[in-house]
Short mmCIF file of C-alpha atoms in Angstrom, two decimals:
data_model
loop_
_atom_site.label_atom_id
_atom_site.label_comp_id
_atom_site.label_asym_id
_atom_site.label_seq_id
_atom_site.Cartn_x
_atom_site.Cartn_y
_atom_site.Cartn_z
CA MET A 1 12.44 21.23 -19.18
CA LEU A 2 11.02 22.55 -15.98
CA ASP A 3 7.40 22.00 -16.70
CA ALA A 4 8.31 18.53 -18.27
CA PRO A 5 6.29 15.52 -16.37
CA LEU A 6 7.76 12.85 -14.56
CA MET A 7 9.14 10.60 -16.84
CA ASP A 8 11.43 7.25 -16.43
CA PRO A 9 14.05 5.58 -18.45
CA PHE A 10 11.94 3.60 -20.44
CA GLN A 11 9.07 6.22 -20.94
CA ARG A 12 6.45 6.15 -18.07
CA ALA A 13 4.74 9.06 -16.51
CA ILE A 14 5.17 9.03 -12.77
CA THR A 15 1.87 10.33 -11.26
CA TYR A 16 1.41 8.41 -8.34
CA LEU A 17 3.14 9.00 -5.37
CA ARG A 18 3.38 6.41 -2.07
CA VAL A 19 4.09 8.40 1.04
CA SER A 20 4.48 6.40 4.70
CA VAL A 21 4.05 9.14 7.16
CA THR A 22 5.39 6.65 10.01
CA ASP A 23 6.87 3.72 10.29
CA ARG A 24 4.76 2.58 13.66
CA CYS A 25 1.60 0.37 13.85
CA ASP A 26 -0.04 -0.34 16.31
CA PHE A 27 -0.40 -4.41 14.86
CA ARG A 28 2.56 -6.75 14.09
CA CYS A 29 1.82 -8.40 11.05
CA VAL A 30 3.70 -11.62 10.17
CA TYR A 31 4.48 -10.85 6.56
CA CYS A 32 5.29 -7.26 7.07
CA MET A 33 6.80 -6.51 10.68
CA SER A 34 9.14 -8.42 13.07
CA GLU A 35 7.40 -9.35 16.56
CA HIS A 36 10.01 -6.66 18.52
CA MET A 37 10.40 -3.80 15.77
CA THR A 38 13.69 -1.48 16.69
CA PHE A 39 11.46 1.64 15.30
CA LEU A 40 12.95 4.86 13.62
CA PRO A 41 13.76 8.03 16.56
CA LYS A 42 11.25 10.59 16.15
CA ARG A 43 13.50 12.72 15.04
CA ASP A 44 14.54 11.49 12.13
CA LEU A 45 10.95 11.51 10.69
CA LEU A 46 10.13 14.58 8.42
CA THR A 47 7.60 16.76 10.34
CA LEU A 48 4.46 17.22 8.58
CA GLU A 49 5.03 20.57 7.26
CA GLU A 50 8.11 19.05 5.37
CA LEU A 51 5.68 16.43 4.23
CA ASP A 52 3.43 19.09 3.22
CA ARG A 53 6.24 20.78 1.06
CA MET A 54 7.78 16.56 -0.28
CA CYS A 55 4.27 16.00 -1.37
CA SER A 56 3.63 19.94 -3.25
CA ALA A 57 6.95 19.04 -4.54
CA PHE A 58 5.41 16.16 -6.32
CA ILE A 59 1.78 17.36 -7.22
CA ARG A 60 3.95 20.40 -8.97
CA LEU A 61 5.69 18.12 -11.40
CA GLY A 62 2.80 16.02 -12.58
CA VAL A 63 1.85 13.34 -9.93
CA LYS A 64 -2.43 12.83 -9.66
CA LYS A 65 -2.21 10.44 -6.96
CA LEU A 66 -1.65 10.31 -3.76
CA ARG A 67 -1.69 7.75 -1.07
CA ILE A 68 -1.06 7.86 2.67
CA THR A 69 0.31 5.06 4.06
CA GLY A 70 2.50 3.64 6.87
CA GLY A 71 3.15 1.65 8.83
CA GLU A 72 -0.42 2.50 10.03
CA PRO A 73 -0.60 5.93 8.97
CA LEU A 74 -3.46 7.06 11.30
CA VAL A 75 -1.41 6.12 14.59
CA ARG A 76 0.89 9.51 13.76
CA ARG A 77 -0.12 12.39 16.04
CA ASP A 78 -2.04 15.65 14.09
CA ILE A 79 -1.93 13.21 11.14
CA LEU A 80 -5.37 14.95 10.00
CA THR A 81 -3.17 18.02 9.49
CA LEU A 82 -1.31 16.80 6.22
CA PHE A 83 -5.00 15.67 4.57
CA ARG A 84 -6.48 18.97 5.59
CA ALA A 85 -3.14 19.88 3.86
CA MET A 86 -3.69 18.33 0.45
CA THR A 87 -7.33 19.78 -0.03
CA ARG A 88 -5.86 22.88 -1.41
CA HIS A 89 -4.30 20.69 -4.29
CA LEU A 90 -7.64 18.70 -4.55
CA GLU A 91 -9.80 21.88 -4.83
CA ARG A 92 -7.50 23.69 -7.47
CA GLY A 93 -7.27 20.23 -9.72
CA ALA A 94 -3.70 19.65 -9.44
CA LEU A 95 -4.51 16.11 -7.44
CA LYS A 96 -6.87 14.48 -8.73
CA GLU A 97 -7.06 11.59 -5.95
CA LEU A 98 -6.29 11.40 -2.48
CA THR A 99 -6.42 8.20 -0.37
CA VAL A 100 -4.96 6.21 2.33
CA THR A 101 -4.21 2.78 3.12
CA THR A 102 -4.62 1.50 6.82
CA ASN A 103 -4.92 -1.79 8.90
CA GLY A 104 -8.41 -0.16 9.90
CA SER A 105 -7.69 0.20 13.68
CA GLN A 106 -8.40 3.86 13.59
CA LEU A 107 -11.31 4.45 11.28
CA ALA A 108 -14.10 4.49 13.73
CA ARG A 109 -12.13 7.63 15.13
CA PHE A 110 -10.80 9.15 11.91
CA ALA A 111 -13.40 7.84 8.97
CA ASP A 112 -15.63 11.32 8.89
CA ASP A 113 -12.57 13.65 9.03
CA LEU A 114 -11.09 12.21 6.28
CA VAL A 115 -13.99 12.90 4.46
CA ASP A 116 -14.24 16.40 4.85
CA ALA A 117 -10.03 16.53 4.02
CA GLY A 118 -11.49 15.23 0.50
CA VAL A 119 -10.51 11.14 0.92
CA ARG A 120 -13.11 9.39 -1.09
CA ARG A 121 -11.98 5.87 -1.01
CA VAL A 122 -9.58 3.67 1.44
CA ASN A 123 -7.94 0.66 1.23
CA VAL A 124 -8.26 -1.94 4.58
CA SER A 125 -5.53 -4.56 5.06
CA LEU A 126 -7.66 -7.73 6.01
CA ASP A 127 -6.49 -10.61 6.16
CA THR A 128 -9.03 -13.34 7.87
CA LEU A 129 -12.71 -12.86 9.30
CA ASP A 130 -12.11 -15.14 12.02
CA GLU A 131 -10.56 -13.90 15.19
CA GLU A 132 -8.47 -16.08 16.92
CA LYS A 133 -6.46 -15.88 13.25
CA PHE A 134 -6.84 -12.15 12.84
CA ALA A 135 -5.04 -11.99 16.02
CA ARG A 136 -2.27 -14.50 15.00
CA VAL A 137 -1.66 -12.98 12.10
CA THR A 138 -1.21 -9.16 13.23
CA ARG A 139 0.27 -10.70 16.84
CA TRP A 140 -1.35 -7.45 18.33
CA GLY A 141 -4.56 -6.76 16.36
CA ARG A 142 -8.52 -7.27 17.61
CA LEU A 143 -11.03 -8.04 14.27
CA PRO A 144 -13.61 -6.32 16.09
CA GLN A 145 -11.81 -3.08 16.18
CA VAL A 146 -10.92 -3.26 12.51
CA LEU A 147 -14.76 -4.74 11.67
CA ASN A 148 -16.35 -1.53 13.57
CA GLY A 149 -13.57 0.56 11.40
CA ILE A 150 -15.29 -0.98 8.30
CA ASP A 151 -18.97 0.06 9.67
CA ALA A 152 -17.62 3.57 10.39
CA ALA A 153 -15.98 3.96 6.87
CA GLN A 154 -18.83 3.32 4.91
CA ASN A 155 -21.52 5.29 7.30
CA ALA A 156 -19.07 8.03 6.53
CA GLY A 157 -19.56 7.79 2.83
CA LEU A 158 -15.92 6.34 2.19
CA ARG A 159 -15.82 3.76 -0.54
CA VAL A 160 -13.71 0.51 1.16
CA LYS A 161 -11.34 -1.95 -0.78
CA ILE A 162 -10.21 -4.72 0.98
CA ASN A 163 -6.55 -5.78 0.86
CA THR A 164 -5.85 -10.02 1.28
CA VAL A 165 -2.54 -11.10 1.35
CA ALA A 166 -2.51 -14.68 0.59
CA LEU A 167 -1.04 -16.87 2.80
CA LYS A 168 -0.70 -20.66 2.29
CA GLY A 169 -1.84 -22.85 4.66
CA PHE A 170 -3.49 -19.51 6.80
CA ASN A 171 -6.12 -18.16 4.86
CA GLU A 172 -6.79 -20.70 1.73
CA ASP A 173 -9.93 -21.91 3.37
CA GLU A 174 -11.38 -18.63 3.92
CA LEU A 175 -11.64 -17.75 0.07
CA PHE A 176 -15.00 -18.12 -0.28
CA ARG A 177 -16.27 -16.66 2.54
CA LEU A 178 -13.96 -13.53 1.75
CA ALA A 179 -15.25 -12.98 -1.60
CA GLU A 180 -19.04 -13.54 -0.50
CA TRP A 181 -18.35 -11.34 3.07
CA CYS A 182 -17.06 -8.45 0.84
CA ALA A 183 -20.10 -9.27 -1.77
CA SER A 184 -22.34 -8.69 1.04
CA ARG A 185 -21.36 -5.27 1.82
CA ASP A 186 -20.73 -3.57 -1.93
CA MET A 187 -16.91 -4.00 -1.00
CA ASP A 188 -13.99 -4.63 -4.21
CA LEU A 189 -11.37 -7.30 -2.75
CA THR A 190 -8.16 -7.48 -4.02
CA PHE A 191 -5.58 -10.06 -3.29
CA ILE A 192 -1.99 -9.74 -2.73
CA GLU A 193 1.33 -11.97 -3.09
CA VAL A 194 3.46 -12.52 -0.13
CA MET A 195 6.58 -10.45 -1.22
CA PRO A 196 9.60 -10.97 0.09
CA MET A 197 10.95 -7.92 1.87
CA GLY A 198 12.80 -8.26 5.57
CA ASP A 199 14.45 -10.02 8.06
CA LEU A 200 11.01 -11.38 10.30
CA GLY A 201 13.25 -13.39 12.74
CA GLY A 202 12.28 -16.92 10.70
CA GLU A 203 9.23 -16.42 8.99
CA ASP A 204 9.18 -18.86 6.11
CA ARG A 205 8.13 -16.58 3.28
CA VAL A 206 8.62 -19.45 0.62
CA GLY A 207 6.16 -21.24 3.20
CA GLN A 208 3.98 -18.01 3.57
CA TYR A 209 3.50 -17.94 -0.81
CA TRP A 210 0.42 -18.80 -2.09
CA SER A 211 0.31 -18.29 -5.96
CA LEU A 212 -2.80 -16.27 -6.57
CA LYS A 213 -2.82 -18.31 -10.72
CA ASP A 214 -3.90 -21.34 -8.01
CA LEU A 215 -6.06 -18.79 -6.34
CA ARG A 216 -7.86 -17.42 -9.44
CA HIS A 217 -8.61 -21.25 -10.24
CA ARG A 218 -10.18 -22.10 -7.10
CA LEU A 219 -12.14 -18.54 -7.27
CA GLU A 220 -13.06 -20.04 -10.57
CA GLU A 221 -14.87 -23.37 -9.26
CA HIS A 222 -17.62 -20.89 -7.79
CA TYR A 223 -17.75 -18.52 -10.16
CA THR A 224 -17.96 -16.87 -13.35
CA LEU A 225 -14.90 -14.35 -14.04
CA VAL A 226 -14.86 -11.92 -16.11
CA ASP A 227 -11.22 -9.61 -16.47
CA LEU A 228 -11.57 -6.37 -16.68
CA ALA A 229 -9.59 -3.54 -18.74
CA HIS A 230 -10.20 -1.17 -15.53
CA ARG A 231 -7.42 0.17 -13.85
CA THR A 232 -7.10 2.31 -10.50
CA GLY A 233 -3.59 3.55 -11.15
CA GLY A 234 -1.70 0.54 -9.17
CA PRO A 235 -0.32 -2.99 -9.93
CA ALA A 236 -3.91 -4.92 -9.47
CA ARG A 237 -5.37 -6.45 -12.83
CA TYR A 238 -9.32 -6.97 -12.24
CA VAL A 239 -11.86 -9.25 -12.61
CA ARG A 240 -15.30 -9.33 -12.29
CA LEU A 241 -17.85 -11.96 -10.66
CA ALA A 242 -20.66 -12.17 -13.14
CA GLU A 243 -22.82 -14.05 -10.17
CA THR A 244 -22.19 -11.13 -7.45
CA GLY A 245 -21.22 -8.19 -9.86
CA GLN A 246 -18.23 -7.51 -7.11
CA GLN A 247 -14.58 -6.48 -8.25
CA VAL A 248 -11.67 -9.05 -7.26
CA GLY A 249 -8.04 -7.75 -7.80
CA PHE A 250 -4.98 -9.77 -8.34
CA ILE A 251 -1.14 -7.59 -7.31
CA THR A 252 0.51 -10.71 -9.00
CA PRO A 253 4.55 -9.25 -8.29
CA LEU A 254 5.76 -13.27 -8.29
CA THR A 255 3.42 -14.70 -10.42
CA HIS A 256 3.00 -12.41 -13.31
CA ASN A 257 5.12 -9.12 -12.92
CA PHE A 258 3.54 -5.89 -13.31
CA CYS A 259 6.78 -3.60 -14.15
CA GLU A 260 5.78 -2.35 -17.18
CA SER A 261 3.21 -0.20 -16.98
CA CYS A 262 4.58 1.28 -13.15
CA ASN A 263 4.06 4.12 -12.36
CA ARG A 264 4.80 5.01 -8.99
CA VAL A 265 7.39 5.70 -6.26
CA ARG A 266 7.46 5.29 -2.69
CA LEU A 267 8.61 8.20 0.06
CA THR A 268 9.35 6.84 3.19
CA CYS A 269 8.68 8.90 6.63
CA THR A 270 12.55 9.84 6.35
CA GLY A 271 12.61 11.22 3.06
CA GLU A 272 14.09 8.29 1.62
CA LEU A 273 12.42 7.86 -2.76
CA TYR A 274 12.32 4.63 -3.14
CA MET A 275 12.02 4.09 -7.18
CA CYS A 276 11.32 0.67 -7.33
CA LEU A 277 9.64 -1.44 -4.28
CA GLY A 278 11.64 -4.82 -4.93
CA GLN A 279 14.96 -2.61 -5.25
CA GLU A 280 17.72 -1.11 -2.77
CA ASP A 281 18.71 1.70 -4.70
CA MET A 282 17.33 5.17 -2.96
CA ALA A 283 17.22 8.50 -2.98
CA ASP A 284 17.88 10.88 -0.33
CA LEU A 285 15.12 14.17 -0.28
CA ARG A 286 15.80 15.16 2.60
CA ALA A 287 18.54 16.78 2.40
CA PRO A 288 17.86 18.83 -0.54
CA LEU A 289 14.56 19.63 1.46
CA ARG A 290 16.38 20.94 4.68
CA ALA A 291 19.22 22.81 2.54
CA SER A 292 17.34 25.20 0.62
CA GLU A 293 13.96 27.31 1.87
CA SER A 294 14.06 26.99 -2.43
CA ASP A 295 12.03 23.90 -3.95
CA GLY A 296 14.91 23.86 -6.71
CA PRO A 297 16.83 21.73 -5.34
CA LEU A 298 14.22 19.57 -4.21
CA GLU A 299 12.87 19.16 -7.57
CA ASP A 300 16.21 18.59 -8.87
CA ALA A 301 16.67 16.00 -7.18
CA ILE A 302 13.39 14.23 -7.40
CA ARG A 303 14.04 14.52 -11.69
CA ASP A 304 17.70 12.70 -11.07
CA ALA A 305 15.89 9.90 -8.94
CA ILE A 306 13.31 9.07 -11.72
CA GLY A 307 15.79 9.17 -14.21
CA ARG A 308 17.22 5.93 -11.99
CA LYS A 309 13.81 3.92 -11.85
CA PRO A 310 14.95 0.89 -12.94
CA LYS A 311 12.52 -1.48 -15.30
CA GLY A 312 11.58 -3.69 -12.63
CA HIS A 313 11.77 -5.77 -9.59
CA ASP A 314 13.84 -8.99 -9.12
CA PHE A 315 11.29 -11.28 -6.64
CA ASP A 316 11.72 -14.25 -7.43
CA TYR A 317 10.19 -17.93 -5.35
CA SER A 318 10.21 -20.06 -8.33
CA ARG A 319 13.74 -22.15 -6.70
CA GLN A 320 11.97 -22.38 -3.33
CA ARG A 321 13.63 -19.88 -1.76
CA ALA A 322 13.18 -15.81 -1.66
CA ASP A 323 15.33 -14.66 -4.21
CA GLY A 324 15.75 -11.05 -4.96
CA GLN A 325 14.49 -10.26 -1.02
CA VAL A 326 15.21 -6.99 0.18
CA SER A 327 16.60 -6.03 2.90
CA ARG A 328 14.11 -3.67 4.51
CA HIS A 329 10.36 -3.99 6.12
CA MET A 330 7.42 -3.02 4.02
CA SER A 331 6.49 -0.74 7.09
CA HIS A 332 9.60 1.12 6.23
CA THR A 333 9.04 1.43 2.59
CA GLY A 334 5.50 2.00 2.83
CA GLY A 335 2.29 -0.33 2.47
#
C-alpha cells in the first residue's frame, strides 16, 4: 500500500493540491476578508523549506497538479524559492503542472521569474473593469496595477485566465464587457458563485449571491454557448462562445454541486489540510512534519486525512440565509 495512490472513501483519486503560502494580502476583497483582519503571527507559518517538504510528500503520493495560493501568494517574502524548488518535480515528470492564483498586483515584478520556474498558466482574480468599483470591492486595490500585471504576464508568455466572482448588483452590468475584454486579449474567463465563508463584518452573503444559472441565461441572449467536455482539474464546467471562440467557465457550488468529481485538497500556510472547502474538518500536518526528520509519519497522516474526505459541502442559499457557512475566511484556506 505504500505506493498506492491517494484515494478517498468515494474512490476519487486525489491528484490536485492547492497550497496557501500566506494568509496576508495587499487587498481586502469584500467577499474574502474583513477590512481589519488579524493575521497569523509569522512564526506560525510553515517555512519555505517546510512547504517544499510538504508539497514533495504529496507529489510522491500521486499529486500531479500544484496550485500556489494565498491570501496573495506573491507578497510572501522569497516566495520564488518555493517555485524554483518545485521545478525539480516538473523536470522529472512527477508533477505535471505548477500554477498560481493571484490578484495580479505583483505580476509585473514576478512574471518572468515564474516562467523560468516552470509556471505556464496563472489565474488572476478580477471582478470589474471599472476603476472606482474595483477600489470599492478590493477596498485597497488599484486597477491599473493589476492591468499592468496582466500585460506583464502575457508578455512573459504566461497563459492568463480571469476569475470573476459574480456579485449581484455589483458586476451584473459588466457581464458582456468582461467577456468581450477577455476575448479581445485571448484570455479565458471563469465566473464563480460567492461562497458563504467567514464573518465579513456585516457583508450580506445572500444579498451578494448571483446565481450562475441566471448569468448563463444572460450570456445566451448575446452568444451561442457550446458545452465542452474540457476539464482543467478543477471544479469549473466550460462552454465556448461560438462568436468569439473563447472559453468561459462556471464554478457553481450553490446552483450545481460539483463535488462528485472532486480531486483536490487544500493545505493552509500553517499546515492544516482541509479535505473539503465547505467543511470544518481538517488534519494537522505540521505536527508530524516537525516531529520527525523522516517523512513516514507525515505520509501516514496525509493518507489518514484523505480517508476522511467527505462526499461534499453543504453550502446553500435556498432558504435566503447562508446555510452551510464555515467560520474561516477564504484567505485562510486558500483561494
